[in-house]
PDB file of N, CA and C in Angstrom:
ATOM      1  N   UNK A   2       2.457 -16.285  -2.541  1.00  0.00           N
ATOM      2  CA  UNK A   2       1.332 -15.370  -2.509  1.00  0.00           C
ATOM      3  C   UNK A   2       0.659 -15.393  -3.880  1.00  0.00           C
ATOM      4  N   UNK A   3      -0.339 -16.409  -4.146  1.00  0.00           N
ATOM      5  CA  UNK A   3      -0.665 -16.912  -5.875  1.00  0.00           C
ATOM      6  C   UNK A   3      -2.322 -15.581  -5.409  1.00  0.00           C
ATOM      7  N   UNK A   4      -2.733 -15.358  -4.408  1.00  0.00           N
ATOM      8  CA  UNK A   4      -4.116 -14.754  -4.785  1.00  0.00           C
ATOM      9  C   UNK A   4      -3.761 -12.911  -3.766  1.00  0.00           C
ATOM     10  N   UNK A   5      -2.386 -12.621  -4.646  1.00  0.00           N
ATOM     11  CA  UNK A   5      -2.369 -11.303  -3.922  1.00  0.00           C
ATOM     12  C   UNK A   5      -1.920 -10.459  -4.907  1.00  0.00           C
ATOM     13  N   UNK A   6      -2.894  -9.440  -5.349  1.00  0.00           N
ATOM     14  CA  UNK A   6      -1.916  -8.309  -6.437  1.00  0.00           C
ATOM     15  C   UNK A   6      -2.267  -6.773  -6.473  1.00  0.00           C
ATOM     16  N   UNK A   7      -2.161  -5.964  -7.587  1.00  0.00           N
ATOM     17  CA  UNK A   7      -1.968  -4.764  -7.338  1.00  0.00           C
ATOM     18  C   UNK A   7      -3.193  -3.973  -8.105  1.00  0.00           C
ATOM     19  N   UNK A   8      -3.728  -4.930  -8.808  1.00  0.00           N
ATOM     20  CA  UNK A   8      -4.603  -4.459  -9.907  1.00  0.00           C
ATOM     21  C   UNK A   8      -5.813  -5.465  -9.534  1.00  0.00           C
ATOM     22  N   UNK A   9      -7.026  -5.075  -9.696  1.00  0.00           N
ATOM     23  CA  UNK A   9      -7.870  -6.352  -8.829  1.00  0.00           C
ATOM     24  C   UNK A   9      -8.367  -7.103 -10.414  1.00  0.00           C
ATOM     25  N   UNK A  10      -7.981  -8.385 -10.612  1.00  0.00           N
ATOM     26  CA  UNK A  10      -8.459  -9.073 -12.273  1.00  0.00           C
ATOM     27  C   UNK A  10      -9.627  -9.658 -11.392  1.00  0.00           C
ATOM     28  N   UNK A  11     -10.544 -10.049 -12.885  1.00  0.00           N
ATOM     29  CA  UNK A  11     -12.156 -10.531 -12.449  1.00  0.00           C
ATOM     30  C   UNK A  11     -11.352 -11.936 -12.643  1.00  0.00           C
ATOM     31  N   UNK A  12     -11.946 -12.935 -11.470  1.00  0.00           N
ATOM     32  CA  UNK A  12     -11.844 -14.427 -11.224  1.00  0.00           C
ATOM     33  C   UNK A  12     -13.077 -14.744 -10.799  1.00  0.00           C
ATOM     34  N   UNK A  13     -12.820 -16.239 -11.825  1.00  0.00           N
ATOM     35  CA  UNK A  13     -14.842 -16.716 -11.037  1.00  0.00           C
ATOM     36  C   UNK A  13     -14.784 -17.279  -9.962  1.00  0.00           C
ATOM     37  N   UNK A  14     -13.445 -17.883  -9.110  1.00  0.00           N
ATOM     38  CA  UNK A  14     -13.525 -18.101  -8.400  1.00  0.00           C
ATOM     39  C   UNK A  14     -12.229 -17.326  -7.337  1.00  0.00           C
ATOM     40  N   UNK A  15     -12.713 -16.452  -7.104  1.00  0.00           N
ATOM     41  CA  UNK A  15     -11.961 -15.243  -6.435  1.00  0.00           C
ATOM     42  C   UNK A  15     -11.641 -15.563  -4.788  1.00  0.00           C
ATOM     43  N   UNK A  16     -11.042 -15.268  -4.016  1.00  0.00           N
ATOM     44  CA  UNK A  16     -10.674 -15.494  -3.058  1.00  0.00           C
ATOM     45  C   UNK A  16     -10.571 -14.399  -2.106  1.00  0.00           C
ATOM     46  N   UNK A  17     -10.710 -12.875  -2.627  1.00  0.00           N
ATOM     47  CA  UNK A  17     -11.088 -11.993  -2.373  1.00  0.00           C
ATOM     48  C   UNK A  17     -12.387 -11.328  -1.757  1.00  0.00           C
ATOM     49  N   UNK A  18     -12.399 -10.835  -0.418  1.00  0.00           N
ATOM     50  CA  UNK A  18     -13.696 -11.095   0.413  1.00  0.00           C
ATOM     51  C   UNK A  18     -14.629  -9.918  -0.359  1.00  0.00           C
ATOM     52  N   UNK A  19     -15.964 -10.089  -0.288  1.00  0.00           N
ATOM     53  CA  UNK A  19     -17.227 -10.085  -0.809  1.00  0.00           C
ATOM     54  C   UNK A  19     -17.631  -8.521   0.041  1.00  0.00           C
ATOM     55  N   UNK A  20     -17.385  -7.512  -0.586  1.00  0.00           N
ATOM     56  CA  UNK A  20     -18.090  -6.055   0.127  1.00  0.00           C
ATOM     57  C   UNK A  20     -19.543  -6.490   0.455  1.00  0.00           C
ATOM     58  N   UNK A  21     -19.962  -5.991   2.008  1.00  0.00           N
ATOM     59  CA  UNK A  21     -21.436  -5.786   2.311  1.00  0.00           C
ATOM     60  C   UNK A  21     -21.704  -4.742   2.966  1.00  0.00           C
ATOM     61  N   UNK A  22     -22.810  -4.160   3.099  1.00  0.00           N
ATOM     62  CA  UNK A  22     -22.867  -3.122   4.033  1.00  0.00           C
ATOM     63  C   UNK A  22     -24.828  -3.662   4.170  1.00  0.00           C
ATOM     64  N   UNK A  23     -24.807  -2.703   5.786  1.00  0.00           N
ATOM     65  CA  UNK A  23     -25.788  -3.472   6.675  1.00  0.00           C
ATOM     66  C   UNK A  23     -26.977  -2.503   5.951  1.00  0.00           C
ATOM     67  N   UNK A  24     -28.022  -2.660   5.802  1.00  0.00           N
ATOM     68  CA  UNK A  24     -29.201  -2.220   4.848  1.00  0.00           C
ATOM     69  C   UNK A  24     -30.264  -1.813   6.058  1.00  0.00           C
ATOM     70  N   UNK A  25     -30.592  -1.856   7.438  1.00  0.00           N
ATOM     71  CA  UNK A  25     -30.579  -1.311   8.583  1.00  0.00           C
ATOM     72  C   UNK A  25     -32.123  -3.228   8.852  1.00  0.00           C
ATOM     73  N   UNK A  26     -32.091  -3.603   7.828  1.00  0.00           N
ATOM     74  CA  UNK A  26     -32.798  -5.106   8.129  1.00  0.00           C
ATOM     75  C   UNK A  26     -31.623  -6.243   7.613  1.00  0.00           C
ATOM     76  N   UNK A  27     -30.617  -6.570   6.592  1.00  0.00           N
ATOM     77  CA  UNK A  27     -30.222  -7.355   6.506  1.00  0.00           C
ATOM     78  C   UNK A  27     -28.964  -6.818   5.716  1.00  0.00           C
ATOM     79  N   UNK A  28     -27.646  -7.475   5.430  1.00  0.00           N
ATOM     80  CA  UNK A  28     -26.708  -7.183   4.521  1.00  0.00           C
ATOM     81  C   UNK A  28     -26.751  -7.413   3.001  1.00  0.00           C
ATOM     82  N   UNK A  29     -26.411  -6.316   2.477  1.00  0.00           N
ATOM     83  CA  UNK A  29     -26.644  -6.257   1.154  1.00  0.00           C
ATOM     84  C   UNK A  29     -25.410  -6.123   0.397  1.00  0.00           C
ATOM     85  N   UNK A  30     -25.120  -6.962  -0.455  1.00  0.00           N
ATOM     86  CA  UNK A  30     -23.937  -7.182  -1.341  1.00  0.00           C
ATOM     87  C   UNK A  30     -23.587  -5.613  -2.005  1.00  0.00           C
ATOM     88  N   UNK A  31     -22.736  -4.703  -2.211  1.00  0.00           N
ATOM     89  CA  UNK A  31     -22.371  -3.760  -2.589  1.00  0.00           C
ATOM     90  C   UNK A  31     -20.741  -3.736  -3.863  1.00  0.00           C
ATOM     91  N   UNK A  32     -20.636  -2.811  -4.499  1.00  0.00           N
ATOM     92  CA  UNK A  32     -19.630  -3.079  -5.278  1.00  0.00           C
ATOM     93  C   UNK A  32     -18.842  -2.675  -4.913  1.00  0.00           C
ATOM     94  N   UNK A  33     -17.359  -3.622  -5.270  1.00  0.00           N
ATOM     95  CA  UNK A  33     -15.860  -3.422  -4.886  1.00  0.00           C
ATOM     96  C   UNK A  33     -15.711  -2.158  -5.388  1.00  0.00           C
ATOM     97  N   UNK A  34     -14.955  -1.272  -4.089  1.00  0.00           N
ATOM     98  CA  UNK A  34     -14.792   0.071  -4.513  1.00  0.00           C
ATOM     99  C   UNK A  34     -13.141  -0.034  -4.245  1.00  0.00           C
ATOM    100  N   UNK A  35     -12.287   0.399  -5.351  1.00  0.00           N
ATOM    101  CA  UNK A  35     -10.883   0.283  -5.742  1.00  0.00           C
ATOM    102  C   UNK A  35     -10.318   1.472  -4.819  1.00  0.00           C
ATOM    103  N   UNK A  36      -9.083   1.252  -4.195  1.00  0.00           N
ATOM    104  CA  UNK A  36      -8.940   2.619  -3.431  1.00  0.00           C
ATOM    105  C   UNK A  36      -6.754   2.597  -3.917  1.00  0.00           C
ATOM    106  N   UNK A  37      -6.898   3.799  -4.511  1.00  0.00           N
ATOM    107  CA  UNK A  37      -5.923   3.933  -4.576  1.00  0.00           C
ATOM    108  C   UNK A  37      -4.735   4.770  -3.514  1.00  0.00           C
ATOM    109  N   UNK A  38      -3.445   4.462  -3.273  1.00  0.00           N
ATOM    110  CA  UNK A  38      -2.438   5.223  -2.761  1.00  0.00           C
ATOM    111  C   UNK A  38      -2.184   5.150  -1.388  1.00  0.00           C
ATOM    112  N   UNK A  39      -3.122   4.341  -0.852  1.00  0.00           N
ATOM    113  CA  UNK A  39      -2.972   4.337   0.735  1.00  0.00           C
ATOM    114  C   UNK A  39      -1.922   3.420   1.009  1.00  0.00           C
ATOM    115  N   UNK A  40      -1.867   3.477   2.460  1.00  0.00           N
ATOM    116  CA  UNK A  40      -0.875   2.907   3.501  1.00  0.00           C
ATOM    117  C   UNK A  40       0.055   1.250   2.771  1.00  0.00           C
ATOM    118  N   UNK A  41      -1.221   0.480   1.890  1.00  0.00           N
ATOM    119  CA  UNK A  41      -1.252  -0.915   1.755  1.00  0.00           C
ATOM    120  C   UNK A  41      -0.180  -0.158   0.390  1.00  0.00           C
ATOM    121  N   UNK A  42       0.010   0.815  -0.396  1.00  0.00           N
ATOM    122  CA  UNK A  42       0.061   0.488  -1.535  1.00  0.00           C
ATOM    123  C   UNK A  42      -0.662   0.090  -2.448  1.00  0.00           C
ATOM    124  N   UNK A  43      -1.466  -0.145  -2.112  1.00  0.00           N
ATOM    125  CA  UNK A  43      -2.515  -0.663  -3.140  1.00  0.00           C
ATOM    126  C   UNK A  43      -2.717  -2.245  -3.031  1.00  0.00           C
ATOM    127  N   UNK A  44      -2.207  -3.010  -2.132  1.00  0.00           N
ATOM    128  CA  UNK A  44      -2.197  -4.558  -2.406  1.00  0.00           C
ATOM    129  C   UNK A  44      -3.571  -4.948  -1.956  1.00  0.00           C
ATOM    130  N   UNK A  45      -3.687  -5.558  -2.860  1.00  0.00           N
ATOM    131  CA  UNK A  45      -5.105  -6.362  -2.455  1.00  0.00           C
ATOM    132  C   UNK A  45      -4.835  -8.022  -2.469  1.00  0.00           C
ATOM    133  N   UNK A  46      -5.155  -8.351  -1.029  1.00  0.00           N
ATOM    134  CA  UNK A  46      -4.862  -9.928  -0.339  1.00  0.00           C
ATOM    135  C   UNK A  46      -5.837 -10.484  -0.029  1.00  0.00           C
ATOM    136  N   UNK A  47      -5.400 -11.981   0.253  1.00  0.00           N
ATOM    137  CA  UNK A  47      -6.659 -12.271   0.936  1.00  0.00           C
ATOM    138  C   UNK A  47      -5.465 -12.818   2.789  1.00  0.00           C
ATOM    139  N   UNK A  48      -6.115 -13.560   3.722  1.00  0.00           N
ATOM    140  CA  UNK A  48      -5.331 -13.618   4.303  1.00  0.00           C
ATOM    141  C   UNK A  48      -4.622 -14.636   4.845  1.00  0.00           C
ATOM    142  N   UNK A  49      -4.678 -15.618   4.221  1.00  0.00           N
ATOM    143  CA  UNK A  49      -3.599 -16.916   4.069  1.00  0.00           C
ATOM    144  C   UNK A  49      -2.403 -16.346   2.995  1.00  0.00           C
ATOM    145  N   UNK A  50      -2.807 -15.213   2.056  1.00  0.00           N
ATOM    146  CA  UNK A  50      -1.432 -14.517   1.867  1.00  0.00           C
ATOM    147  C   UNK A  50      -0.567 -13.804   2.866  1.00  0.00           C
ATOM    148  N   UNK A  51      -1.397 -12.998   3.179  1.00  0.00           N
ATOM    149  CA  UNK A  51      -1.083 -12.090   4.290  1.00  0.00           C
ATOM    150  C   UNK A  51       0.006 -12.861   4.951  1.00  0.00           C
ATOM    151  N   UNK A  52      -0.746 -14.180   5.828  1.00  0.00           N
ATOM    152  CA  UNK A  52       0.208 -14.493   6.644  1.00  0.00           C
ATOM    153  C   UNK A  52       1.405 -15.144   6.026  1.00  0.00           C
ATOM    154  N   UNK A  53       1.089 -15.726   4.879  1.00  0.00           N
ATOM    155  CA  UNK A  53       2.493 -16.035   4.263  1.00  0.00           C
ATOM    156  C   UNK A  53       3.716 -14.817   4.182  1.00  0.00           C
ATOM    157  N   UNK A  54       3.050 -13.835   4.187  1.00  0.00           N
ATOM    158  CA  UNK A  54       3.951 -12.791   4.202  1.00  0.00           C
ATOM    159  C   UNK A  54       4.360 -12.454   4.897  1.00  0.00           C
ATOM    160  N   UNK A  55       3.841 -12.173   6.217  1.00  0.00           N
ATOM    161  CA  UNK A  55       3.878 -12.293   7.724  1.00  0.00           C
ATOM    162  C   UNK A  55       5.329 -13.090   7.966  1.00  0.00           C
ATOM    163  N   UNK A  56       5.003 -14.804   8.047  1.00  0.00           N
ATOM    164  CA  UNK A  56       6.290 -15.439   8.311  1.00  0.00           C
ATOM    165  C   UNK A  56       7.045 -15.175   7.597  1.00  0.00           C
ATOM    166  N   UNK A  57       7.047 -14.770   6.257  1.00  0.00           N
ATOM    167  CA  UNK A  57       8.218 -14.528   5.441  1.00  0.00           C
ATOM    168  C   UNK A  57       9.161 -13.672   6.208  1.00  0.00           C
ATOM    169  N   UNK A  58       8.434 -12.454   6.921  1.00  0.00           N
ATOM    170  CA  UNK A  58       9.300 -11.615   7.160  1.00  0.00           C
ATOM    171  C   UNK A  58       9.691 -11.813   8.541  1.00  0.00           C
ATOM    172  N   UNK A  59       8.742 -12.576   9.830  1.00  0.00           N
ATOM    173  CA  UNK A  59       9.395 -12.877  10.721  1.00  0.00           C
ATOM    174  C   UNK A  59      10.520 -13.763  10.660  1.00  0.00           C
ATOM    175  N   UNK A  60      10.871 -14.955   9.621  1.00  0.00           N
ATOM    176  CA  UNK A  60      11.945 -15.682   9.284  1.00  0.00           C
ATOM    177  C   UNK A  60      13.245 -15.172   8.070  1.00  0.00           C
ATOM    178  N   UNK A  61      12.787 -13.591   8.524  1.00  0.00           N
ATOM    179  CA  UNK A  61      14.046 -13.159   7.396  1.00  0.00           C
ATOM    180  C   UNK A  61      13.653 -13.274   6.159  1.00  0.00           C
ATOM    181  N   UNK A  62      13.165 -13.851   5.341  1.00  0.00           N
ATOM    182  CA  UNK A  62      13.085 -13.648   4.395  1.00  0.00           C
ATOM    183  C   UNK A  62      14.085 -14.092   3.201  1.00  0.00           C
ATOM    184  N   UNK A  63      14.429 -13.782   2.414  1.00  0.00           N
ATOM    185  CA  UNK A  63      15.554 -13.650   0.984  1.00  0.00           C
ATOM    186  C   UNK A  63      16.020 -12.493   0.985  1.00  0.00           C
ATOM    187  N   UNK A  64      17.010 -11.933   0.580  1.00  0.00           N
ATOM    188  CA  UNK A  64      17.778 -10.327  -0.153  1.00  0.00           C
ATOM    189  C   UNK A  64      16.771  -9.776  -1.274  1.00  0.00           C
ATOM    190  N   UNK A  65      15.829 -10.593  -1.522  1.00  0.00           N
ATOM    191  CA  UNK A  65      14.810  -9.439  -2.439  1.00  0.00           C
ATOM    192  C   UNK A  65      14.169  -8.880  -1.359  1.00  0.00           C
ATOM    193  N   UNK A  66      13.532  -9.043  -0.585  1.00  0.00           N
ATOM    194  CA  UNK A  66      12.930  -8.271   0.800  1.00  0.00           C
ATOM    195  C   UNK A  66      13.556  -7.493   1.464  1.00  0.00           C
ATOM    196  N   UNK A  67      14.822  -8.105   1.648  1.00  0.00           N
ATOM    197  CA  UNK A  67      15.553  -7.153   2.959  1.00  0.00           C
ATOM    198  C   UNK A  67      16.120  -6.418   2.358  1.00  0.00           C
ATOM    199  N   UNK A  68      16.416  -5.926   0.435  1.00  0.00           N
ATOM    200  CA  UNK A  68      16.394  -4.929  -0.274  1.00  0.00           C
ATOM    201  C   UNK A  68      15.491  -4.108   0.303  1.00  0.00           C
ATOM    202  N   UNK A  69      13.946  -4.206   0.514  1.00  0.00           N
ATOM    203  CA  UNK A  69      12.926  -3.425   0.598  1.00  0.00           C
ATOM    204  C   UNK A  69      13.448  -2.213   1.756  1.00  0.00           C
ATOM    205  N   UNK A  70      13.785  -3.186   3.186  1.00  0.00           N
ATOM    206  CA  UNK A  70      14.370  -2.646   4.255  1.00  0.00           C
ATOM    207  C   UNK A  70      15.767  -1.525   4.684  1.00  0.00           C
ATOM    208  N   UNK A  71      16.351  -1.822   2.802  1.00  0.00           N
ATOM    209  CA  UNK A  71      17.151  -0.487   3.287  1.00  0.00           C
ATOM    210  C   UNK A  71      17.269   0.846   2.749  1.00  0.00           C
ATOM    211  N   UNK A  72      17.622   1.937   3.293  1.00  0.00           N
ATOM    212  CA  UNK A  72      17.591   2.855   2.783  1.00  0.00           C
ATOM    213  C   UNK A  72      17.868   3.391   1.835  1.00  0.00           C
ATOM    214  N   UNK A  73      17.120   3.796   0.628  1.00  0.00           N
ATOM    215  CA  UNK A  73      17.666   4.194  -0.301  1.00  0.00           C
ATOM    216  C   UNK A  73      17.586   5.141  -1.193  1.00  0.00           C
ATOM    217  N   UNK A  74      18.558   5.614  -1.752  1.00  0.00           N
ATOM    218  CA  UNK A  74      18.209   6.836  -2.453  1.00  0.00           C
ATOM    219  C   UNK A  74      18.680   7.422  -3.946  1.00  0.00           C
ATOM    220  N   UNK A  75      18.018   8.333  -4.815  1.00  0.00           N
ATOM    221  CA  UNK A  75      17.768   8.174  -6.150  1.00  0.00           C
ATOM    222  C   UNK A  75      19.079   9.762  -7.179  1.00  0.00           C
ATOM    223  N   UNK A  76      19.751   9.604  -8.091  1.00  0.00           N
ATOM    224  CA  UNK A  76      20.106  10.622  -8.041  1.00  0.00           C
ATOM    225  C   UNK A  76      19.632  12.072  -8.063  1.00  0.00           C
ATOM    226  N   UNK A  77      18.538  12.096  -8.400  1.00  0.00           N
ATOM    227  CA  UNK A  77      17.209  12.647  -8.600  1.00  0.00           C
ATOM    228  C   UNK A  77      17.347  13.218  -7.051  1.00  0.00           C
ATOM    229  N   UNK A  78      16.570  12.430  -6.365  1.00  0.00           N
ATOM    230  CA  UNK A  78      16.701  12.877  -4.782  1.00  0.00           C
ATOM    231  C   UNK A  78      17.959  13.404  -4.426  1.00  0.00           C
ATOM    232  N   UNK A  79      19.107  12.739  -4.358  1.00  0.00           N
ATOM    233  CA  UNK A  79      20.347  13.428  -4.122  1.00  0.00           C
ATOM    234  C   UNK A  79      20.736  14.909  -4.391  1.00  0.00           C
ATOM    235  N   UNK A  80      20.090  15.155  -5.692  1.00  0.00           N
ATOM    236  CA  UNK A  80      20.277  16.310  -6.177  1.00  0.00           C
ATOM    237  C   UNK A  80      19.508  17.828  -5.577  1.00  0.00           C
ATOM    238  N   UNK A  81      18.739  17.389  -5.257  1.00  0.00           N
ATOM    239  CA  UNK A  81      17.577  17.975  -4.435  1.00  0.00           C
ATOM    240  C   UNK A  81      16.111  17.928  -4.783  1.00  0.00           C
ATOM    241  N   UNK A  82      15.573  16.657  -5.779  1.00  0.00           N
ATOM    242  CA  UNK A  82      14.176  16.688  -5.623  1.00  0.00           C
ATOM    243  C   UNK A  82      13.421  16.107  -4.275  1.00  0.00           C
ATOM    244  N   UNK A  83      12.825  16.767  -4.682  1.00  0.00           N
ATOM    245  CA  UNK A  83      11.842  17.060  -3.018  1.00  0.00           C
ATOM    246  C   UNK A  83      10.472  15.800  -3.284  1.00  0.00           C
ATOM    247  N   UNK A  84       9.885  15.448  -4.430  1.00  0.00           N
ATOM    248  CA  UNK A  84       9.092  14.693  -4.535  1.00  0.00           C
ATOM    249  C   UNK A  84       9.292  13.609  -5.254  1.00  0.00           C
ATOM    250  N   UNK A  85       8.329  12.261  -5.444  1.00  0.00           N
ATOM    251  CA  UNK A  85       9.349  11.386  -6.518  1.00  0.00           C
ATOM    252  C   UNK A  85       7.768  10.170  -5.488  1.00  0.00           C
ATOM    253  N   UNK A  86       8.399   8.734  -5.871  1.00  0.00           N
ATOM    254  CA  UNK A  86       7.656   7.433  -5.595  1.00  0.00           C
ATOM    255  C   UNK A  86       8.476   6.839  -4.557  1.00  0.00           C
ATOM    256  N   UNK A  87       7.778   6.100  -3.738  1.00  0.00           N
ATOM    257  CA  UNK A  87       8.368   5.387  -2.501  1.00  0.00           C
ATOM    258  C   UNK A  87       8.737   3.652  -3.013  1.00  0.00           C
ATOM    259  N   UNK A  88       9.615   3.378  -2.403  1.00  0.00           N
ATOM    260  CA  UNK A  88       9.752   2.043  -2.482  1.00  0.00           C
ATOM    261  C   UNK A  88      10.320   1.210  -1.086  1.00  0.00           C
ATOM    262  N   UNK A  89       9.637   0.593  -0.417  1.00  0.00           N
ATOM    263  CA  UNK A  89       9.328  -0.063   0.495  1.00  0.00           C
ATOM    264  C   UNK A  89       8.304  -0.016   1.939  1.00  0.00           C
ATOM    265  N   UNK A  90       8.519  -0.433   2.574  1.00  0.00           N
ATOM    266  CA  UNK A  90       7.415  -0.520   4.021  1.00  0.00           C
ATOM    267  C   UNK A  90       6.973   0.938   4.615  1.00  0.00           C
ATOM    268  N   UNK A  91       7.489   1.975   4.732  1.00  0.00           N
ATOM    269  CA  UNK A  91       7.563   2.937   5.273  1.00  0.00           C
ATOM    270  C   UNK A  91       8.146   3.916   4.722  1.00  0.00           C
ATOM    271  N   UNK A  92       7.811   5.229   4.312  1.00  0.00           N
ATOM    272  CA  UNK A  92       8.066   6.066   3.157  1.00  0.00           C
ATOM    273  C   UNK A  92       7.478   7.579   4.227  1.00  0.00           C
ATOM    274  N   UNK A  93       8.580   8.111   4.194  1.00  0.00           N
ATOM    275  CA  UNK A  93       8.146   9.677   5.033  1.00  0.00           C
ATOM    276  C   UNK A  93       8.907  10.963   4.126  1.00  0.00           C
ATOM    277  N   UNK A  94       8.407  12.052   4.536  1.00  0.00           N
ATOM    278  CA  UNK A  94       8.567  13.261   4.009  1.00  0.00           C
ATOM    279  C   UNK A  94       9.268  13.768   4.574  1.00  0.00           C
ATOM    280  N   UNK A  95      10.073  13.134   6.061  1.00  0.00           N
ATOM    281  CA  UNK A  95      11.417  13.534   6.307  1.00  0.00           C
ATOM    282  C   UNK A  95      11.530  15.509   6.736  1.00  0.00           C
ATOM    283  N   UNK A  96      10.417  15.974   7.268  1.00  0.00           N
ATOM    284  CA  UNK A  96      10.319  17.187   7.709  1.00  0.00           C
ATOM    285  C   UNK A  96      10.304  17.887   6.257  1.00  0.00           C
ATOM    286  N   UNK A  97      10.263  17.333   5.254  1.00  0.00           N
ATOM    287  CA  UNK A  97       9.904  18.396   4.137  1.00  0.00           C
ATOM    288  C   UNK A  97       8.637  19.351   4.091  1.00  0.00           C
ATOM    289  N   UNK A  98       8.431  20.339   3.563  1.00  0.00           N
ATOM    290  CA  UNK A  98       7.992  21.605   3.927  1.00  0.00           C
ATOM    291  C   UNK A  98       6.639  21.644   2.517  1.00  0.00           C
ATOM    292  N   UNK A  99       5.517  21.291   2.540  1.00  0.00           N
ATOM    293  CA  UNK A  99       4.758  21.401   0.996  1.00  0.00           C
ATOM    294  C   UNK A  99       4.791  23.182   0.839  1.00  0.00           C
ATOM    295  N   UNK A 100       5.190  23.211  -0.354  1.00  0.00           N
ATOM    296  CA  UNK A 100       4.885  24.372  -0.779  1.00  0.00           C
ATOM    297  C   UNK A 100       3.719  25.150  -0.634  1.00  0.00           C
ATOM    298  N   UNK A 101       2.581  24.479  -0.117  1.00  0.00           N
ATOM    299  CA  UNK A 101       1.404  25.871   0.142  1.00  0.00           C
ATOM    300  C   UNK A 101       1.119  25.788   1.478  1.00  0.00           C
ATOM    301  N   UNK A 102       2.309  25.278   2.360  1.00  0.00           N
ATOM    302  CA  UNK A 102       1.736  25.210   3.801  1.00  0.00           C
ATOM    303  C   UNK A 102       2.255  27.004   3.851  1.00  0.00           C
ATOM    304  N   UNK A 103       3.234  27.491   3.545  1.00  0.00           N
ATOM    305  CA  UNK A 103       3.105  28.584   4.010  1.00  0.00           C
ATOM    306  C   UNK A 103       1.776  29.781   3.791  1.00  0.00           C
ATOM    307  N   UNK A 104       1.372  29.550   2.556  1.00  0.00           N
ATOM    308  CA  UNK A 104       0.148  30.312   2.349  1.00  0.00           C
ATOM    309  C   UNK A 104      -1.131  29.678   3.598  1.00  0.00           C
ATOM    310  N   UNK A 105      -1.242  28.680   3.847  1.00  0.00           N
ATOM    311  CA  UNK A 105      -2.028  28.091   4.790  1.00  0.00           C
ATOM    312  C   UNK A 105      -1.688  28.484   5.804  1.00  0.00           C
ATOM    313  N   UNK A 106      -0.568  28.648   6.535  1.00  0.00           N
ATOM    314  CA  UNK A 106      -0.393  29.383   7.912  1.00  0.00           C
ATOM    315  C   UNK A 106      -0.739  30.761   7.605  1.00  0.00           C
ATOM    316  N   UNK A 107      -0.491  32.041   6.667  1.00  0.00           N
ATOM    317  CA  UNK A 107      -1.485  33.397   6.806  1.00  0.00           C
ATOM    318  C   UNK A 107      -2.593  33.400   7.145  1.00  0.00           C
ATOM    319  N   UNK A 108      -3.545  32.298   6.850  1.00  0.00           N
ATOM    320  CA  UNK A 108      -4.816  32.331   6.176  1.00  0.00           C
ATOM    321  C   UNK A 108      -5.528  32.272   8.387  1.00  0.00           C
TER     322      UNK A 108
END
């Protein structure tokens, strides 16, 4: 995966697809807008990575990946923190409770 990362660097010859949006007569080039924290993590691909990644994981992969896949946990968490950073594919809150949902249910 040589054109996939986390931080977007300027390349002159980038491989990274080209933002447009429709101008209501023709498409007009617009600027890369950076989006942090979502679903992707932040990865920005193009998609001959993608699919390299793809088979990687339909063929198993290596033990650095299937690290990703198991459960794990921090002493921090153990102890009882409630918040902290995710590390791998799928990251949930596990029925945890945010502290201002209860003020939000009075309201």
């Amino acid at each position: 995966m040589t054109n996939s990362n986390f931080i977007i660097p300027v390349k002159a010859n980038s491989v990274n697809a080209t933002p447009y949006e429709w101008s209501g007569t023709n498409y007009k080039q617009i600027p890369f807008l950076q989006i942090f924290g979502k679903g992707s993590g932040a990865l920005y691909s193009c998609a001959d990575d993608m699919a390299k990644f793809v088979m990687f994981m339909i063929n198993n992969g290596d033990a650095e990946i299937e690290q990703m896949e198991i459960p794990e946990s921090t002493p921090a968490a153990r102890s009882g923190l409630k918040t902290g950073y995710g590390k791998g594919i799928k990251v949930d809150f596990l029925n945890y409770k945010f502290p201002f949902m209860d003020t939000m249910e009075q309201v």
